[in-house]
Short mmCIF file of C-alpha atoms in Angstrom, two decimals:
data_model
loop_
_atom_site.label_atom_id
_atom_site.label_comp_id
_atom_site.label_asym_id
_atom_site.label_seq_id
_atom_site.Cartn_x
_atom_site.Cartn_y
_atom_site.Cartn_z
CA UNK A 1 58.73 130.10 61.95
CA UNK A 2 57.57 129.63 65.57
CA UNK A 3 55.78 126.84 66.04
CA UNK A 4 52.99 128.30 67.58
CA UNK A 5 51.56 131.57 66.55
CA UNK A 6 49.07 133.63 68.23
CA UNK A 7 48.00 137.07 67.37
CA UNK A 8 49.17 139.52 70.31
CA UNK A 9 46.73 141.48 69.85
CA UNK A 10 45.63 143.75 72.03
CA UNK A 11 41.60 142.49 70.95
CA UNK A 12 39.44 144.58 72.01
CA UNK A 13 35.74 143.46 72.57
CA UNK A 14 32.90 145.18 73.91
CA UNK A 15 30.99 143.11 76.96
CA UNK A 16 27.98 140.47 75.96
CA UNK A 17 29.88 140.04 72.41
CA UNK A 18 31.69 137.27 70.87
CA UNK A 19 35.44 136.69 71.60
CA UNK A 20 36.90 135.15 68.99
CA UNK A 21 40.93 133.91 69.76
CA UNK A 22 42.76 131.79 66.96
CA UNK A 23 46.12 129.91 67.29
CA UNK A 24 47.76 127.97 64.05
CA UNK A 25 50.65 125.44 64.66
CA UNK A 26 53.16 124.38 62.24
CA UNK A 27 54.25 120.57 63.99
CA UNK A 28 51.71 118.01 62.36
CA UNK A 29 53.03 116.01 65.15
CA UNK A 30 50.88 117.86 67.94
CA UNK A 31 47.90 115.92 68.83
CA UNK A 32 46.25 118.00 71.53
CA UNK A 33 45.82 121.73 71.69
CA UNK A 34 45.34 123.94 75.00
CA UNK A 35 43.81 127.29 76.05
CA UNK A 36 44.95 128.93 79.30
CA UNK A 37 44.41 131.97 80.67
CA UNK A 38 46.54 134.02 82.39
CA UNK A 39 46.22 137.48 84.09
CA UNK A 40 48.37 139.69 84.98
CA UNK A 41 50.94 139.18 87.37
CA UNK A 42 49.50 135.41 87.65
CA UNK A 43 50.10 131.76 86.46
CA UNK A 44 48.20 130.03 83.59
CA UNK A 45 44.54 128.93 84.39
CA UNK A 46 43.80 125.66 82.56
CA UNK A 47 40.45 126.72 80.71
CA UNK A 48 39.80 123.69 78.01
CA UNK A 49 42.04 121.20 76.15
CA UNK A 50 40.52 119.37 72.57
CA UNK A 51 42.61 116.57 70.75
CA UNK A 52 39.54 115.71 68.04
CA UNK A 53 38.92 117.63 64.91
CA UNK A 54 35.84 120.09 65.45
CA UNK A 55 34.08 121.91 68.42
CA UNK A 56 34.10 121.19 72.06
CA UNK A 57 32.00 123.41 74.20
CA UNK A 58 31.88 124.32 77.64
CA UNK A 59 30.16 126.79 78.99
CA UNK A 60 30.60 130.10 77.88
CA UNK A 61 33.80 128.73 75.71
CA UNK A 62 33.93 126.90 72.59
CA UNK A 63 37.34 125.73 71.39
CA UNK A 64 37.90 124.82 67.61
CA UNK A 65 40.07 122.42 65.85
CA UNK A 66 41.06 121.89 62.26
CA UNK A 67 44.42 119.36 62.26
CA UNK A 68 43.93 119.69 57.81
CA UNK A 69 44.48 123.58 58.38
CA UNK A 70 46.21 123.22 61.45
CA UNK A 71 44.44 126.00 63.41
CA UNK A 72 43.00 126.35 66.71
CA UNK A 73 40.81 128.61 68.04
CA UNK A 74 38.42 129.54 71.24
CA UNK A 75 35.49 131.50 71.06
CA UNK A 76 33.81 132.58 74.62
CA UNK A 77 30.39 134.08 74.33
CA UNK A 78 28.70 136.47 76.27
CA UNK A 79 32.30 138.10 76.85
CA UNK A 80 32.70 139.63 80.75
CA UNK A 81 34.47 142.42 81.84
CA UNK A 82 36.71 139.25 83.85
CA UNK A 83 37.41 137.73 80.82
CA UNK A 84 40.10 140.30 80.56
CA UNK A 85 43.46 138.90 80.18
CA UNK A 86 45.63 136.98 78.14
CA UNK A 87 45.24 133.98 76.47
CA UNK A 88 47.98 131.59 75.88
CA UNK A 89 47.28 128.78 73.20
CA UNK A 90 49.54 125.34 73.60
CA UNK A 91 50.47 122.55 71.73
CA UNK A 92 51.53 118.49 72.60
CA UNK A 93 52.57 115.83 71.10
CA UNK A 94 51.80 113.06 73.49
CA UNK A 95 49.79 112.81 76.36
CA UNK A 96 51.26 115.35 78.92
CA UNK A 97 54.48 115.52 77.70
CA UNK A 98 55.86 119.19 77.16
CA UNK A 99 53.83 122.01 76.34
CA UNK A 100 54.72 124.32 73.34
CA UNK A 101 53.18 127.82 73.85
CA UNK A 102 52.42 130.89 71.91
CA UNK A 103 52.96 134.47 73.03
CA UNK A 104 49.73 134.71 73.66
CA UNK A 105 47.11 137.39 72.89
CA UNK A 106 46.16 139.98 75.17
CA UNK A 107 42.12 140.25 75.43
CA UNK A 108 40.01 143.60 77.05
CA UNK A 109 36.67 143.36 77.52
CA UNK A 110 35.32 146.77 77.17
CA UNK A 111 32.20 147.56 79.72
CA UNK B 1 42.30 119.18 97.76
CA UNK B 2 45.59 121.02 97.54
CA UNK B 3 46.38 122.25 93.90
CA UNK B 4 50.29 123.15 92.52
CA UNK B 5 52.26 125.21 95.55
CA UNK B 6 55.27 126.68 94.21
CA UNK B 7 58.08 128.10 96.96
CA UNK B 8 59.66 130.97 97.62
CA UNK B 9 57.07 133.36 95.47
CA UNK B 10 59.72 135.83 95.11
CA UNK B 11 63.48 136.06 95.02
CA UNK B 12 66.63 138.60 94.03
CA UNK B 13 69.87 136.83 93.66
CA UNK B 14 72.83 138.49 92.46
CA UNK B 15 75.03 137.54 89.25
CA UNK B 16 77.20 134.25 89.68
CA UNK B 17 74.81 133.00 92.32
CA UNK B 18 72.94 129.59 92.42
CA UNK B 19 69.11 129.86 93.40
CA UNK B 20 67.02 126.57 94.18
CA UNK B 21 63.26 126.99 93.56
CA UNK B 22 60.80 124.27 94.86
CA UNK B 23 57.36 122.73 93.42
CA UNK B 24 54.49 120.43 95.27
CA UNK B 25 52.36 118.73 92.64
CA UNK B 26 48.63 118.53 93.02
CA UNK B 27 47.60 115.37 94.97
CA UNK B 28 47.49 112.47 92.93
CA UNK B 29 49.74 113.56 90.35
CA UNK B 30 52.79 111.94 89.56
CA UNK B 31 54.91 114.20 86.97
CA UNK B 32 56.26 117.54 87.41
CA UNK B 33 57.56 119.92 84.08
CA UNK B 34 58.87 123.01 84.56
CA UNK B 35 58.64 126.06 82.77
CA UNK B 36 60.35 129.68 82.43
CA UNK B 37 58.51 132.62 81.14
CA UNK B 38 59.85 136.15 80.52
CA UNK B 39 58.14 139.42 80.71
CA UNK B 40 55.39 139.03 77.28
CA UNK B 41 56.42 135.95 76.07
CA UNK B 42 54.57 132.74 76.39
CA UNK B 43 56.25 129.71 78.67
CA UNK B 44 59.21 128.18 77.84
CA UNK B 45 59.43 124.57 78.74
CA UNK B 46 62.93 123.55 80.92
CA UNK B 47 62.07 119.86 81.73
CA UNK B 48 59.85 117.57 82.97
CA UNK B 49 60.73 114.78 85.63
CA UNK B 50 58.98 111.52 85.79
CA UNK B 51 59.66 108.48 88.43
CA UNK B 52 62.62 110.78 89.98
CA UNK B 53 64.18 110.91 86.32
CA UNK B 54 64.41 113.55 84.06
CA UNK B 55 61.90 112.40 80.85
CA UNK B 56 61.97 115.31 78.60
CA UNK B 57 64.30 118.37 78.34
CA UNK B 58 63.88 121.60 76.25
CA UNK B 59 67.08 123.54 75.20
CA UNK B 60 68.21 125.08 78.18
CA UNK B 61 71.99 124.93 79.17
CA UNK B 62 73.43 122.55 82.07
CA UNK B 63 73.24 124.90 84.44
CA UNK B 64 69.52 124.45 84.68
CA UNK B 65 69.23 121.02 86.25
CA UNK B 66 66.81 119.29 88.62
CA UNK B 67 65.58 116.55 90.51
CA UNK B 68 62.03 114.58 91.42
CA UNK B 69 61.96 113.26 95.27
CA UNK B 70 59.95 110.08 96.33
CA UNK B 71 56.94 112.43 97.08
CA UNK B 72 57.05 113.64 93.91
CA UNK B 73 57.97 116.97 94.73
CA UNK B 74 60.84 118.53 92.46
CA UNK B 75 63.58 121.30 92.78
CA UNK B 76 64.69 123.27 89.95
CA UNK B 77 68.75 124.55 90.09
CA UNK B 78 70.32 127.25 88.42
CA UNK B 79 73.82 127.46 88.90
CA UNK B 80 75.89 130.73 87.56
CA UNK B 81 72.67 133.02 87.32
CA UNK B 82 72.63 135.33 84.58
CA UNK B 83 70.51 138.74 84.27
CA UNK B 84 68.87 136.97 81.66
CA UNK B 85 67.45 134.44 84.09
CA UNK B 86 64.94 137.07 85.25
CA UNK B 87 61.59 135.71 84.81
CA UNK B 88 58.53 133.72 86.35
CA UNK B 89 59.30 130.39 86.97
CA UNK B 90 56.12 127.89 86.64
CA UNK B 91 55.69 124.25 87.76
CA UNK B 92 53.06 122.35 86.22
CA UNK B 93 51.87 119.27 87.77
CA UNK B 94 50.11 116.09 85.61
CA UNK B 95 49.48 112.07 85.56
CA UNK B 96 49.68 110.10 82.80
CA UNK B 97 46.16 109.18 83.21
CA UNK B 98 45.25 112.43 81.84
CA UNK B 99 46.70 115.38 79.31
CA UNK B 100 45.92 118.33 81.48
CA UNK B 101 48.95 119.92 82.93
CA UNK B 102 48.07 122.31 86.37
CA UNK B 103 50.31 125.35 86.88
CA UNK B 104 51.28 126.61 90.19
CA UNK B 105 51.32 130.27 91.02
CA UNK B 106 55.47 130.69 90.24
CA UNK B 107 58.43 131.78 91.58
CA UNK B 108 59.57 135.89 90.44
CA UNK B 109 63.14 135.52 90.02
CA UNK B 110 65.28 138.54 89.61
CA UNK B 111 68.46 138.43 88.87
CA UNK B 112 70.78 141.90 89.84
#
């Protein structure tokens, strides 16, 4: 079992809906949970971390924790055409120590 | 304010060879991890390095090694370069102050 899962995908969305992205982790040692984005041909974009059970919003994105169920998950809203890309989910155990990653799941915004 | 700068941005070394890659951490951070990621697959961590001394390593063999300078700055080495050493290679930059880790653009290493 890896120990963080994401679905590939590819998720297909139209533009102006609801993206929804989920992650679930199978360490009950990781404490804080990380979305990054990442398009093609580029390096990982930092979008949000959250360490606390339930929602943290900011902006257009909404990241989701449950530690009982040990899921993650980022919703962005009013999806854009640039929100194209893939979506790499991340687990730690302390502080900034190393980062476990999913695959990642490849998102298309459809116009 | 100067993010992550990551050098060379690409590079082809042959089988057997030993390629150095080089990493500038954002200003005011102190800690430097590195990172390998293959075509479709999500990051891999190598190590991280910490006051000039390796604090955390992830199962890679010996012949990945590194080292932090005074400045902070770090060098990742891979000695006897396999095909299978193709990939991006990512530095992330952090403090302990803070849990967000800062990627730099990578190094493409291929491997012939």
């Amino acid at each position: 079992q890896k120990e963080v899962e994401q679905n590939s995908g590819p998720l297909s969305v139209p533009e102006g809906a609801i993206a929804s992205l989920n992650c679930t982790y199978s360490d009950r040692g990781s404490q804080s949970f990380f979305w990054y984005r990442q398009y093609s041909g580029k390096s990982p974009e930092l979008i949000m971390f959250i360490y606390s059970n339930g929602d943290k919003e900011d902006g257009r994105f909404t990241a989701q924790l449950n530690k009982a169920s040990q899921y993650v998950s980022l919703l962005i809203r009013d999806s854009q055409p640039s929100d194209s890309a893939t979506y790499l989910c991340a687990a730690t155990n302390f502080g900034n120590e190393k980062l476990t990653f999913g695959t990642g799941t490849r998102l298309t915004i459809i116009p | 304010d100067a993010g992550v700068t990551q050098s060379p941005t690409h590079l082809i070394k042959t089988r057997g060879q030993q390629v150095t890659l080089r990493c500038s951490p954002k200003s005011g951070h102190d800690t430097v991890s590195w990172y390998q990621q293959a075509l479709g697959q999500g990051p891999q961590f190598i190590f991280q390095y910490y006051e000039e001394e390796e604090r955390q390593r992830g199962n890679f063999p010996d012949r990945f090694s590194g080292h932090q300078f005074p400045n902070y700055s770090s060098e990742l080495n891979v000695n006897a370069l396999l095909l299978g050493d193709s990939a991006l290679y990512l530095c992330a930059s952090s403090t302990g102050l803070s849990y967000e880790q800062y990627f730099g653009p990578g190094t493409r290493l291929t491997v012939t």
